[in-house]
mmCIF file of C-alpha atoms in Angstrom:
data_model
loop_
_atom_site.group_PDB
_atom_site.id
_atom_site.type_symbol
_atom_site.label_atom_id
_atom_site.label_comp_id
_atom_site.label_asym_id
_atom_site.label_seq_id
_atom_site.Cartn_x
_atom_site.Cartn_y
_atom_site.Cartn_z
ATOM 1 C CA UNK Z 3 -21.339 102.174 16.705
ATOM 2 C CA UNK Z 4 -24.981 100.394 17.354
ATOM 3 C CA UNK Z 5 -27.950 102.096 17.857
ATOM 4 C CA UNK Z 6 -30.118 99.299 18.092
ATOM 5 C CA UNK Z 7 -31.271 98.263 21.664
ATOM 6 C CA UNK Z 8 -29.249 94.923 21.892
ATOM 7 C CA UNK Z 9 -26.218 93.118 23.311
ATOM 8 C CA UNK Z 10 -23.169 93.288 21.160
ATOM 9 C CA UNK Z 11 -19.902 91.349 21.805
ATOM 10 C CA UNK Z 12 -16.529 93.060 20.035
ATOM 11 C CA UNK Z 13 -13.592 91.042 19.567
ATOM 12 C CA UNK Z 14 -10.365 92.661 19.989
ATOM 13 C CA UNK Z 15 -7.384 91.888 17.443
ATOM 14 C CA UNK Z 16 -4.098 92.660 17.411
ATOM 15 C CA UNK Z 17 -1.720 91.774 14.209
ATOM 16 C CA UNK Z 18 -4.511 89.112 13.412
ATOM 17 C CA UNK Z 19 -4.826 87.772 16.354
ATOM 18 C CA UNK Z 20 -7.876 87.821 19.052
ATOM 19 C CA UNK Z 21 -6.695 89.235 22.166
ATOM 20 C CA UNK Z 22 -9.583 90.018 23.828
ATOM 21 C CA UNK Z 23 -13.416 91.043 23.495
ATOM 22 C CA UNK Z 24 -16.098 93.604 24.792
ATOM 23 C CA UNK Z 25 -19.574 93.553 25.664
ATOM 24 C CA UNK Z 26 -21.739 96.260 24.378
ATOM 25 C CA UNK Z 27 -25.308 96.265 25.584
ATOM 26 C CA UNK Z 28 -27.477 99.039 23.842
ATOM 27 C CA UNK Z 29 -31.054 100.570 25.265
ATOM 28 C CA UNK Z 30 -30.951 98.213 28.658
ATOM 29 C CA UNK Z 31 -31.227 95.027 26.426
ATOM 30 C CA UNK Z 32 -30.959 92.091 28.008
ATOM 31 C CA UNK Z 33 -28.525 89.056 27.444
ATOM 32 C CA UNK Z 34 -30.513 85.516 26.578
ATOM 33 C CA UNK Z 35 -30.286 82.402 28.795
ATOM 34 C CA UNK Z 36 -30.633 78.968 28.353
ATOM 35 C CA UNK Z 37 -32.268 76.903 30.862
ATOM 36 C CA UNK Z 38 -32.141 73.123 31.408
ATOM 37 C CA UNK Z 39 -34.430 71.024 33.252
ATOM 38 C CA UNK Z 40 -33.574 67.030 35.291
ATOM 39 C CA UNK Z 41 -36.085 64.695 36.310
ATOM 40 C CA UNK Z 42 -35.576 61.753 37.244
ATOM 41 C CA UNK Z 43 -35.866 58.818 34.473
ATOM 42 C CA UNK Z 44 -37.620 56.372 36.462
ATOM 43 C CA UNK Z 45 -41.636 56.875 36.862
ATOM 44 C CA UNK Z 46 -42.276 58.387 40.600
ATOM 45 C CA UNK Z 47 -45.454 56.763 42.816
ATOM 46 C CA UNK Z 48 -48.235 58.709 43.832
ATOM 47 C CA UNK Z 49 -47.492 59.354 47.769
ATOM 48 C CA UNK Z 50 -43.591 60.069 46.935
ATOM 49 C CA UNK Z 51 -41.611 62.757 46.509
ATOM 50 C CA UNK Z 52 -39.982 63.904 43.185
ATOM 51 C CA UNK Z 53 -37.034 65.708 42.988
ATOM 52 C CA UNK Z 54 -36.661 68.249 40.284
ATOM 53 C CA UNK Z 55 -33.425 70.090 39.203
ATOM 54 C CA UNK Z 56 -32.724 73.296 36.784
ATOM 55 C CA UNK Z 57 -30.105 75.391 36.158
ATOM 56 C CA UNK Z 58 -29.583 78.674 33.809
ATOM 57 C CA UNK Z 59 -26.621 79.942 31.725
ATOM 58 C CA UNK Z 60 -25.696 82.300 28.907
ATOM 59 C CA UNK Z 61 -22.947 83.127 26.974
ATOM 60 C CA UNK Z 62 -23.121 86.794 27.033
ATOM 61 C CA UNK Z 63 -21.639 87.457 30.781
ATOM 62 C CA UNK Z 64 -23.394 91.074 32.471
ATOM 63 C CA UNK Z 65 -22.890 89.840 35.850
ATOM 64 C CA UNK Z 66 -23.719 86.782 38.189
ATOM 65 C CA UNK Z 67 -27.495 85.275 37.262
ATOM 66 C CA UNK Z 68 -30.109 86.142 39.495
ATOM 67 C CA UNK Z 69 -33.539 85.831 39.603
ATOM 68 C CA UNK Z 70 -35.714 82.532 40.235
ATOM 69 C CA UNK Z 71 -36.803 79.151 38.756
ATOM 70 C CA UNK Z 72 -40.415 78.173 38.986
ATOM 71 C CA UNK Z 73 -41.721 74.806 38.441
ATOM 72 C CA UNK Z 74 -45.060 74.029 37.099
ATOM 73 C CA UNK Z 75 -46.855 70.936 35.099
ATOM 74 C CA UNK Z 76 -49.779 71.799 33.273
ATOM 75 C CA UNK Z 77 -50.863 75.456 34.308
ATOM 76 C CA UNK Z 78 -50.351 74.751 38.033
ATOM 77 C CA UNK Z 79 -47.208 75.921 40.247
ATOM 78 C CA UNK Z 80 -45.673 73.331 42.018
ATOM 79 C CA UNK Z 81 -43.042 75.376 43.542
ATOM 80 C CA UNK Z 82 -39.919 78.324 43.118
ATOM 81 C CA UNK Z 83 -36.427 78.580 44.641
ATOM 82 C CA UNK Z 84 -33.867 81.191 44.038
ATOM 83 C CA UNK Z 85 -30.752 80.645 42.036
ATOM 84 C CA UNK Z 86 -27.875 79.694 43.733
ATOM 85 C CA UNK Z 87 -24.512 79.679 41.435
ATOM 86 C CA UNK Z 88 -26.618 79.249 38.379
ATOM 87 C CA UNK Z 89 -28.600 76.020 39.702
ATOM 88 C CA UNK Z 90 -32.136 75.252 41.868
ATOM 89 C CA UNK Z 91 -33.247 72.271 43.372
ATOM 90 C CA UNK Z 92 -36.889 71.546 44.846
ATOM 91 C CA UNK Z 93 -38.360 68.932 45.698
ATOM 92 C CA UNK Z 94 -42.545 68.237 45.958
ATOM 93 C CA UNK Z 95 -44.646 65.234 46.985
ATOM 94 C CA UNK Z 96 -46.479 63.845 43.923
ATOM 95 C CA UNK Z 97 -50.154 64.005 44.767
ATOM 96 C CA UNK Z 98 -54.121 64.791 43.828
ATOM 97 C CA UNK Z 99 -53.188 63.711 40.050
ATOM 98 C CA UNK Z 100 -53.871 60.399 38.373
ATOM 99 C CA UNK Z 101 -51.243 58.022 36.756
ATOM 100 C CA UNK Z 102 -50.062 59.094 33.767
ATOM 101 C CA UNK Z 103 -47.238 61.233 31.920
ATOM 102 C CA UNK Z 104 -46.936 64.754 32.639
ATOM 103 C CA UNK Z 105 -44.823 67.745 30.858
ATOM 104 C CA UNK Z 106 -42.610 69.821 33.756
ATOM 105 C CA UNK Z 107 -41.925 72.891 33.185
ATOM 106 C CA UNK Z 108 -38.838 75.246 34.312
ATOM 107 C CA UNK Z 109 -39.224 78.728 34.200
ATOM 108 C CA UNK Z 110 -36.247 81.064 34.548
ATOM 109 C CA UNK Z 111 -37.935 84.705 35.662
ATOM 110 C CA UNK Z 112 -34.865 86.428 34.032
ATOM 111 C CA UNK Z 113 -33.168 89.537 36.060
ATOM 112 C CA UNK Z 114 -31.967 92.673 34.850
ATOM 113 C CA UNK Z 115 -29.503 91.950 32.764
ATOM 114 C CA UNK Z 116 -30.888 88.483 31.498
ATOM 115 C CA UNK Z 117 -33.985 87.213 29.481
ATOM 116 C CA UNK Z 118 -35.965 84.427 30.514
ATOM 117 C CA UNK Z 119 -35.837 80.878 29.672
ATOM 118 C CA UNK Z 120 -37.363 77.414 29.700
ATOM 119 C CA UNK Z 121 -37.342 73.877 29.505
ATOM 120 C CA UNK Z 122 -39.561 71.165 29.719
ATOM 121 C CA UNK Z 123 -39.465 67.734 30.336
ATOM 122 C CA UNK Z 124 -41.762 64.495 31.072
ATOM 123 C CA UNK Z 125 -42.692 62.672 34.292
ATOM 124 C CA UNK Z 126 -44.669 59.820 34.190
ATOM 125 C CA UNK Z 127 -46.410 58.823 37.605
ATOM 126 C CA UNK Z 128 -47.496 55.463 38.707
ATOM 127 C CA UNK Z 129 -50.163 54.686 41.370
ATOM 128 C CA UNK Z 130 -49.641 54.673 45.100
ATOM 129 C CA UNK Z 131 -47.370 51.667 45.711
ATOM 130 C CA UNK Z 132 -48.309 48.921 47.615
ATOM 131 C CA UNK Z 133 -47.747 46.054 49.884
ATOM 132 C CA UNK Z 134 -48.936 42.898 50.979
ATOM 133 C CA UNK Z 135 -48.783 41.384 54.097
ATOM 134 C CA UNK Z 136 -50.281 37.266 54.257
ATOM 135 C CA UNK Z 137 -51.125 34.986 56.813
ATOM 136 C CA UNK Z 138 -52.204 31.291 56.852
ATOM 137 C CA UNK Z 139 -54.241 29.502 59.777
ATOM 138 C CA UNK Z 140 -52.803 27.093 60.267
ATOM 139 C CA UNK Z 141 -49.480 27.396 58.939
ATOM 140 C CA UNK Z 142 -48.868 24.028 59.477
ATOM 141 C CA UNK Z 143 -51.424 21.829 57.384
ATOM 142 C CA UNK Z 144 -52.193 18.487 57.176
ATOM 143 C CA UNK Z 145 -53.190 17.359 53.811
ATOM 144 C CA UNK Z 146 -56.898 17.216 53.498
ATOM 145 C CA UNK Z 147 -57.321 20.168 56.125
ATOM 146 C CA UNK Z 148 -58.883 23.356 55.514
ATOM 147 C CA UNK Z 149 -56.786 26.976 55.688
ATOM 148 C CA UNK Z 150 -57.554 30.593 55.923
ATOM 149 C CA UNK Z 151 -55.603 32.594 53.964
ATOM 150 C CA UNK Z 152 -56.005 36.599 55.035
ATOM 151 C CA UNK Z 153 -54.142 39.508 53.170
ATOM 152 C CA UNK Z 154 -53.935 43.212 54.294
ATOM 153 C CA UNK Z 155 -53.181 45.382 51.852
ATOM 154 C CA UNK Z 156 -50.796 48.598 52.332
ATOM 155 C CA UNK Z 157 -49.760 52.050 50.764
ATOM 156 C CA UNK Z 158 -46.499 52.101 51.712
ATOM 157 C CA UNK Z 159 -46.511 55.860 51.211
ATOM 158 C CA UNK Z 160 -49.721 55.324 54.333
ATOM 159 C CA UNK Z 161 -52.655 56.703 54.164
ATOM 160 C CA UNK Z 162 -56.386 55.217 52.987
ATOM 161 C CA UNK Z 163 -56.388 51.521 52.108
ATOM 162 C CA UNK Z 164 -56.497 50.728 48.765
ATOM 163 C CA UNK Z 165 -59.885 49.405 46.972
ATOM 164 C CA UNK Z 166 -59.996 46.405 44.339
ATOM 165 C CA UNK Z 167 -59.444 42.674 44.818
ATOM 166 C CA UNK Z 168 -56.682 39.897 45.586
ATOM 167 C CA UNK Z 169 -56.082 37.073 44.027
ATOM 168 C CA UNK Z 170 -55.127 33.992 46.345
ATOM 169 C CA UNK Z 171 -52.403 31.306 45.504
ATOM 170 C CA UNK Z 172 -51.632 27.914 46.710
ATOM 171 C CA UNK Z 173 -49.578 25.280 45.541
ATOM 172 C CA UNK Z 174 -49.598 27.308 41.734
ATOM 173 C CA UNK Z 175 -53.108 27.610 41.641
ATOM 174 C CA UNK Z 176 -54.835 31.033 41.431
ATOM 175 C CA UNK Z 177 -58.348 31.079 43.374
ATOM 176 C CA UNK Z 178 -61.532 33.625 42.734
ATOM 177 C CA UNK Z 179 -60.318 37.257 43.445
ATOM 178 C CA UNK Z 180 -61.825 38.421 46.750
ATOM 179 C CA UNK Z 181 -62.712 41.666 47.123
ATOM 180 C CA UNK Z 182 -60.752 44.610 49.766
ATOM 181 C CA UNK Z 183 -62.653 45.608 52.449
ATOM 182 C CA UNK Z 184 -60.766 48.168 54.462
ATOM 183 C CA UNK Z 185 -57.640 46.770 52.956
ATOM 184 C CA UNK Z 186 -58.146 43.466 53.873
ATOM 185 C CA UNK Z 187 -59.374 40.020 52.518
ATOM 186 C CA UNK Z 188 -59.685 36.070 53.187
ATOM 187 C CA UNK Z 189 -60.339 33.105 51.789
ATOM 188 C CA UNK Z 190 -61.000 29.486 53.257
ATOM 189 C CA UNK Z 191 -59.736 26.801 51.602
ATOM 190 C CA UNK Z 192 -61.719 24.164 52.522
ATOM 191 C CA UNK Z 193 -59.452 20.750 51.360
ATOM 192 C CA UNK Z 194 -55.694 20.290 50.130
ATOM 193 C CA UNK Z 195 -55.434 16.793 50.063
ATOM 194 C CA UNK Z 196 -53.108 15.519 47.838
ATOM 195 C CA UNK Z 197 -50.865 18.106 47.795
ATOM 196 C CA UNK Z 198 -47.052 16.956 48.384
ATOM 197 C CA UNK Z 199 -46.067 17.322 51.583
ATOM 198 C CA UNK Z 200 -42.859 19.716 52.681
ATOM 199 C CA UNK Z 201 -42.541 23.568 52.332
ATOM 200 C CA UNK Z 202 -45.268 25.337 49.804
ATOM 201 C CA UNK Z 203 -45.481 28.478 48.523
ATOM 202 C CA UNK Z 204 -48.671 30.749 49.843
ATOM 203 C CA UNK Z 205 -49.536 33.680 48.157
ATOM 204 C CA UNK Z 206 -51.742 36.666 47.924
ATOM 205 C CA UNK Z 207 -51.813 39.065 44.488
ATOM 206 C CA UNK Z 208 -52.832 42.630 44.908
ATOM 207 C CA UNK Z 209 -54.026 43.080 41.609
ATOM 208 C CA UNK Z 210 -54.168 47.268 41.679
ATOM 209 C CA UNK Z 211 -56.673 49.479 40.558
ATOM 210 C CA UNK Z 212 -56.889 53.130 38.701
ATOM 211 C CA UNK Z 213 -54.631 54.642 41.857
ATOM 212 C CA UNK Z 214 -52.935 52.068 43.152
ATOM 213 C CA UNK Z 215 -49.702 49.577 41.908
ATOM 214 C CA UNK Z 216 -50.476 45.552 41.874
ATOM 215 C CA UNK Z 217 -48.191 43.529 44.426
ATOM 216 C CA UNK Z 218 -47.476 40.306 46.225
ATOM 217 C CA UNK Z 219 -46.956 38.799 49.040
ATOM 218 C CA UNK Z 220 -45.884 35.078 50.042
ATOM 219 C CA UNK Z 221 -44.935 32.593 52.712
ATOM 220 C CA UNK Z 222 -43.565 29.032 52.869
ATOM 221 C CA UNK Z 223 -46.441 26.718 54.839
ATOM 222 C CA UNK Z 224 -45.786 23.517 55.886
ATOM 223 C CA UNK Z 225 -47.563 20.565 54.623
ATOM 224 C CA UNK Z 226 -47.788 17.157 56.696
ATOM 225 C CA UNK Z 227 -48.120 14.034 54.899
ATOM 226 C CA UNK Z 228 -51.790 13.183 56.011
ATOM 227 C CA UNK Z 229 -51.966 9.428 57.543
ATOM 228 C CA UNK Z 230 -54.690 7.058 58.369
ATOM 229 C CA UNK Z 231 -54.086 4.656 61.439
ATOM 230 C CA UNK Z 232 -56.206 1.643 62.244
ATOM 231 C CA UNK Z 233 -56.191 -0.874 64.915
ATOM 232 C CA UNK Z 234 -57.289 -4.599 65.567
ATOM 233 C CA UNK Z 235 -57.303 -6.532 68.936
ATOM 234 C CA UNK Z 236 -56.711 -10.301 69.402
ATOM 235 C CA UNK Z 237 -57.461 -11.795 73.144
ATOM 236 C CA UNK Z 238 -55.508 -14.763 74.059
ATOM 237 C CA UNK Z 239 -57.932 -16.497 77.139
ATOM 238 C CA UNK Z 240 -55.043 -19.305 77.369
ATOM 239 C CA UNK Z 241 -51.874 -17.208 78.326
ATOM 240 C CA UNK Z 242 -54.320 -14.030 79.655
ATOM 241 C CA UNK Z 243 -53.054 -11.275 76.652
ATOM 242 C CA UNK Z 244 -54.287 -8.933 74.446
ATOM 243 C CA UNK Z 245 -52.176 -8.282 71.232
ATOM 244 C CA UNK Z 246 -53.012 -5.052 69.459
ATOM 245 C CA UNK Z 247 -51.303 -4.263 66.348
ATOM 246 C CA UNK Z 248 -51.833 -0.846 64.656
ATOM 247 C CA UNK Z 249 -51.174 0.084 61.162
ATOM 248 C CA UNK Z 250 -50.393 3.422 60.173
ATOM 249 C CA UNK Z 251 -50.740 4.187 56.191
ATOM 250 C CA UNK Z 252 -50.533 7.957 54.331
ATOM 251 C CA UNK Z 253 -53.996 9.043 53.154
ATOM 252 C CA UNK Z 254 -53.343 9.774 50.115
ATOM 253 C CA UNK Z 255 -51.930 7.144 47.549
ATOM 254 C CA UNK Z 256 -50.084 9.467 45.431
ATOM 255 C CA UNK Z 257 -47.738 10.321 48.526
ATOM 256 C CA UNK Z 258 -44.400 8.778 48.028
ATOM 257 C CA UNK Z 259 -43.896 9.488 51.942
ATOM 258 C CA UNK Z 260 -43.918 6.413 54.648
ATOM 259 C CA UNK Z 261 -44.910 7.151 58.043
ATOM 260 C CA UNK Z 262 -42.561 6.220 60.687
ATOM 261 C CA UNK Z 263 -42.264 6.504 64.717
ATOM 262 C CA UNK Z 264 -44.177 4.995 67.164
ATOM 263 C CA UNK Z 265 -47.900 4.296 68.288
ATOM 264 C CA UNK Z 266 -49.583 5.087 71.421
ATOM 265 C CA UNK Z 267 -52.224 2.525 72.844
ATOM 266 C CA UNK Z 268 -54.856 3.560 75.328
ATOM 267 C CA UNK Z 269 -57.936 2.574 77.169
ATOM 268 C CA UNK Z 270 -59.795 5.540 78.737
ATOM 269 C CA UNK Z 271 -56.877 6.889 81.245
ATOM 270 C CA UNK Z 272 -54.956 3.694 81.015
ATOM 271 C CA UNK Z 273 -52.033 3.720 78.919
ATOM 272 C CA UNK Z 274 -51.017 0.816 77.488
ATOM 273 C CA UNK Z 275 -48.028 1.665 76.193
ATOM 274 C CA UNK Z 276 -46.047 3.395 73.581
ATOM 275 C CA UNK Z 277 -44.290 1.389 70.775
ATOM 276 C CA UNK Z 278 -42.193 2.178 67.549
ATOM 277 C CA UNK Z 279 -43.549 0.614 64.210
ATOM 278 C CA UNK Z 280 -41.328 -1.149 61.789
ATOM 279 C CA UNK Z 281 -43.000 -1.006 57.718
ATOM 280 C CA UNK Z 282 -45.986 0.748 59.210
ATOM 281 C CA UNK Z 283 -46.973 -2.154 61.836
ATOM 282 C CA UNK Z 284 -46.737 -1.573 65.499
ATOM 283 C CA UNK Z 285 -47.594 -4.349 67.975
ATOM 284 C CA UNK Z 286 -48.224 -4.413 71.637
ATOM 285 C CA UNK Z 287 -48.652 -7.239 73.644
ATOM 286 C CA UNK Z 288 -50.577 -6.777 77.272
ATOM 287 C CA UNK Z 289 -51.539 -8.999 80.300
ATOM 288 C CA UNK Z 290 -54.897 -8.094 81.126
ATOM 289 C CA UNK Z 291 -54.739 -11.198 84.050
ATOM 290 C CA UNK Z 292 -55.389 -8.234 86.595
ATOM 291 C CA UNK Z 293 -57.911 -6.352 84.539
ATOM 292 C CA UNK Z 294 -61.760 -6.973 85.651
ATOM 293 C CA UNK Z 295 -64.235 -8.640 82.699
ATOM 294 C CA UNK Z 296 -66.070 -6.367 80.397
ATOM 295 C CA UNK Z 297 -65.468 -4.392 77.440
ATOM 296 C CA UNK Z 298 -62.430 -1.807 76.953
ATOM 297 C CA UNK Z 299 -62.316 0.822 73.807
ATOM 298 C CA UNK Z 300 -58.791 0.812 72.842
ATOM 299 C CA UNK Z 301 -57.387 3.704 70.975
ATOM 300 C CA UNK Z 302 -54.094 3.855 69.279
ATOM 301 C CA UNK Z 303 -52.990 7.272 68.238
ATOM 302 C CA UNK Z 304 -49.831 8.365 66.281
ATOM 303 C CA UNK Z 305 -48.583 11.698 66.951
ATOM 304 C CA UNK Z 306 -47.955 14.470 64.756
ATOM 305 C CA UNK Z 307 -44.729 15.457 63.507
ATOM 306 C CA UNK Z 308 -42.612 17.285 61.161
ATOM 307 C CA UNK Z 309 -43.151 15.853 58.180
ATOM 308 C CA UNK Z 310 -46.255 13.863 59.280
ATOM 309 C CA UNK Z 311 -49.856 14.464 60.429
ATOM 310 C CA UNK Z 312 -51.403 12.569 63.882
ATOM 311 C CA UNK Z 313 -53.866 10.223 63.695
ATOM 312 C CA UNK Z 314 -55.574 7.753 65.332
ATOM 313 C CA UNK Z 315 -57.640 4.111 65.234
ATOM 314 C CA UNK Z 316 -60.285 2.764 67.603
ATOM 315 C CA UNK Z 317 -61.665 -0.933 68.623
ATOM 316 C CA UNK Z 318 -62.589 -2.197 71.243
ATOM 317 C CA UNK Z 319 -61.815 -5.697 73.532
ATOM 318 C CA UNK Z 320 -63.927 -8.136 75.803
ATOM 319 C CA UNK Z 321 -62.196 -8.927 78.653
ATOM 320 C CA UNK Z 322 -63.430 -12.556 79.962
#
């Protein structure tokens, strides 16, 4: 027989063979555990929650494990729950700790027929993650026109704005990084001529700091092919008319766009008339027979559309 304090297991034989076993446990010893310990294996944000699981088994059965699991990281408690069928789940909120990898503990308390046990295992916490929310006034530009871009900058877990600077892109260039105020920033953009007109890419880059994740933010803006439109007037005294003839061209030379559509002509609050242009020309011819004599400033404007920004020409006619 055994005298010292202990747990004992007998196997029972019969003709050679095992047939059974005993547990002997000697001076109220206890049996020993084994505890194991799941974290998740992708890093947790500040601002979210973590889930942590243990559970707690031996191979010296006395009778159903009781008892508790704590949960701790680094001397502090971040929570217990009681063991149900050998396993505990809690789960905290990750917070007042900076980025970085930190060892989890679970504790087993052990009951009165079992030891205690523990295991340990890493977490590694990123900042607060973020987003970023963009706007561009206008969001329809015409080349050579100046923008606002304006970012606001989010924890999505809420909470105070984040602090550090944002980085502004347009057309795959990065511009100075503007400092958060309350979350937010702008930037004016004071000239995109030349740019190639259609859909382009705005952007705004969070670019973190010690407590908070970088992140982006984008939106398509539309750019208008900017155009130039001048006008000349010729008066015909011998058949009474006025022939203006408007020429609409895109700003910039480097456009492979060509304006087309039509040209408005008008004279104070007369209008003239509207007329469609053909290789960039438009012509319209007027009787001015029932006009009185003096001088008339004549204005031809073309209209903006969707691929093409307005613009307009002046002169001006003496009427005989």
């Amino acid at each position: 027989s055994q005298s010292t304090p202990g747990v004992y297991t007998y196997a029972v034989t019969c003709g050679g063979t095992e047939t059974g076993y005993a547990i002997l446990r000697v001076g109220g010893a206890k049996a020993p555990t084994s505890t194991t310990l799941q974290v998740p294996s992708a890093p947790v944000a500040l601002g979210n929650s973590l889930t942590l699981t243990a559970g707690s088994v031996t191979s010296q059965y006395l009778g159903a494990l009781t008892g508790t699991v704590t949960f701790s990281s680094g001397g502090i408690i971040l929570g217990s729950a009681k063991l149900t069928n050998g396993a505990v789940k809690l789960t905290v909120k990750v917070a007042n700790v900076a980025p970085g990898t930190y060892p989890v503990t679970a504790t087993y308390s052990g009951d009165a027929n079992y030891q205690v046990s523990s295991a340990t295992q890493s977490v590694q916490v990123l900042g607060f993650a973020t987003a970023v929310t963009l706007k561009v006034n206008p969001d329809t530009v015409t080349q050579g026109q100046s923008v606002t871009f304006s970012a606001t900058v989010a924890r999505t877990a809420g909470g105070t704005p984040p602090g550090g600077t944002v980085s502004f892109e347009w057309a795959g260039t990065y511009f100075a990084n503007e400092p958060l105020i309350h979350g937010a920033a702008s930037i004016l953009i004071p000239n995109i001529g030349g740019i190639t007109p259609g859909p382009e890419t705005a952007g705004a880059l969070y670019n973190g700091d010690g407590t908070d994740q970088s992140s982006y933010g984008n939106l398509y803006a539309l750019i208008l092919c900017a155009t130039t439109t001048s006008v000349q007037a010729a008066v015909s005294r011998s058949s009474q008319t006025v022939t203006l003839t408007a020429t609409v061209v895109p700003t910039y030379p480097n456009s492979a766009y060509l304006p087309h559509g039509s040209v408005t002509f008008t004279s104070g609050n007369l209008n003239l008339g509207t007329v469609n242009f053909t290789n960039q020309v438009a012509v319209l011819k007027f009787s001015y027979a029932d006009l009185p004599a003096g001088t008339y400033p004549i204005v031809a404007t073309y209209s903006q559309g969707t691929v093409y920004g307005g613009s307009s020409g002046t002169t001006s006619v003496v009427l005989p």
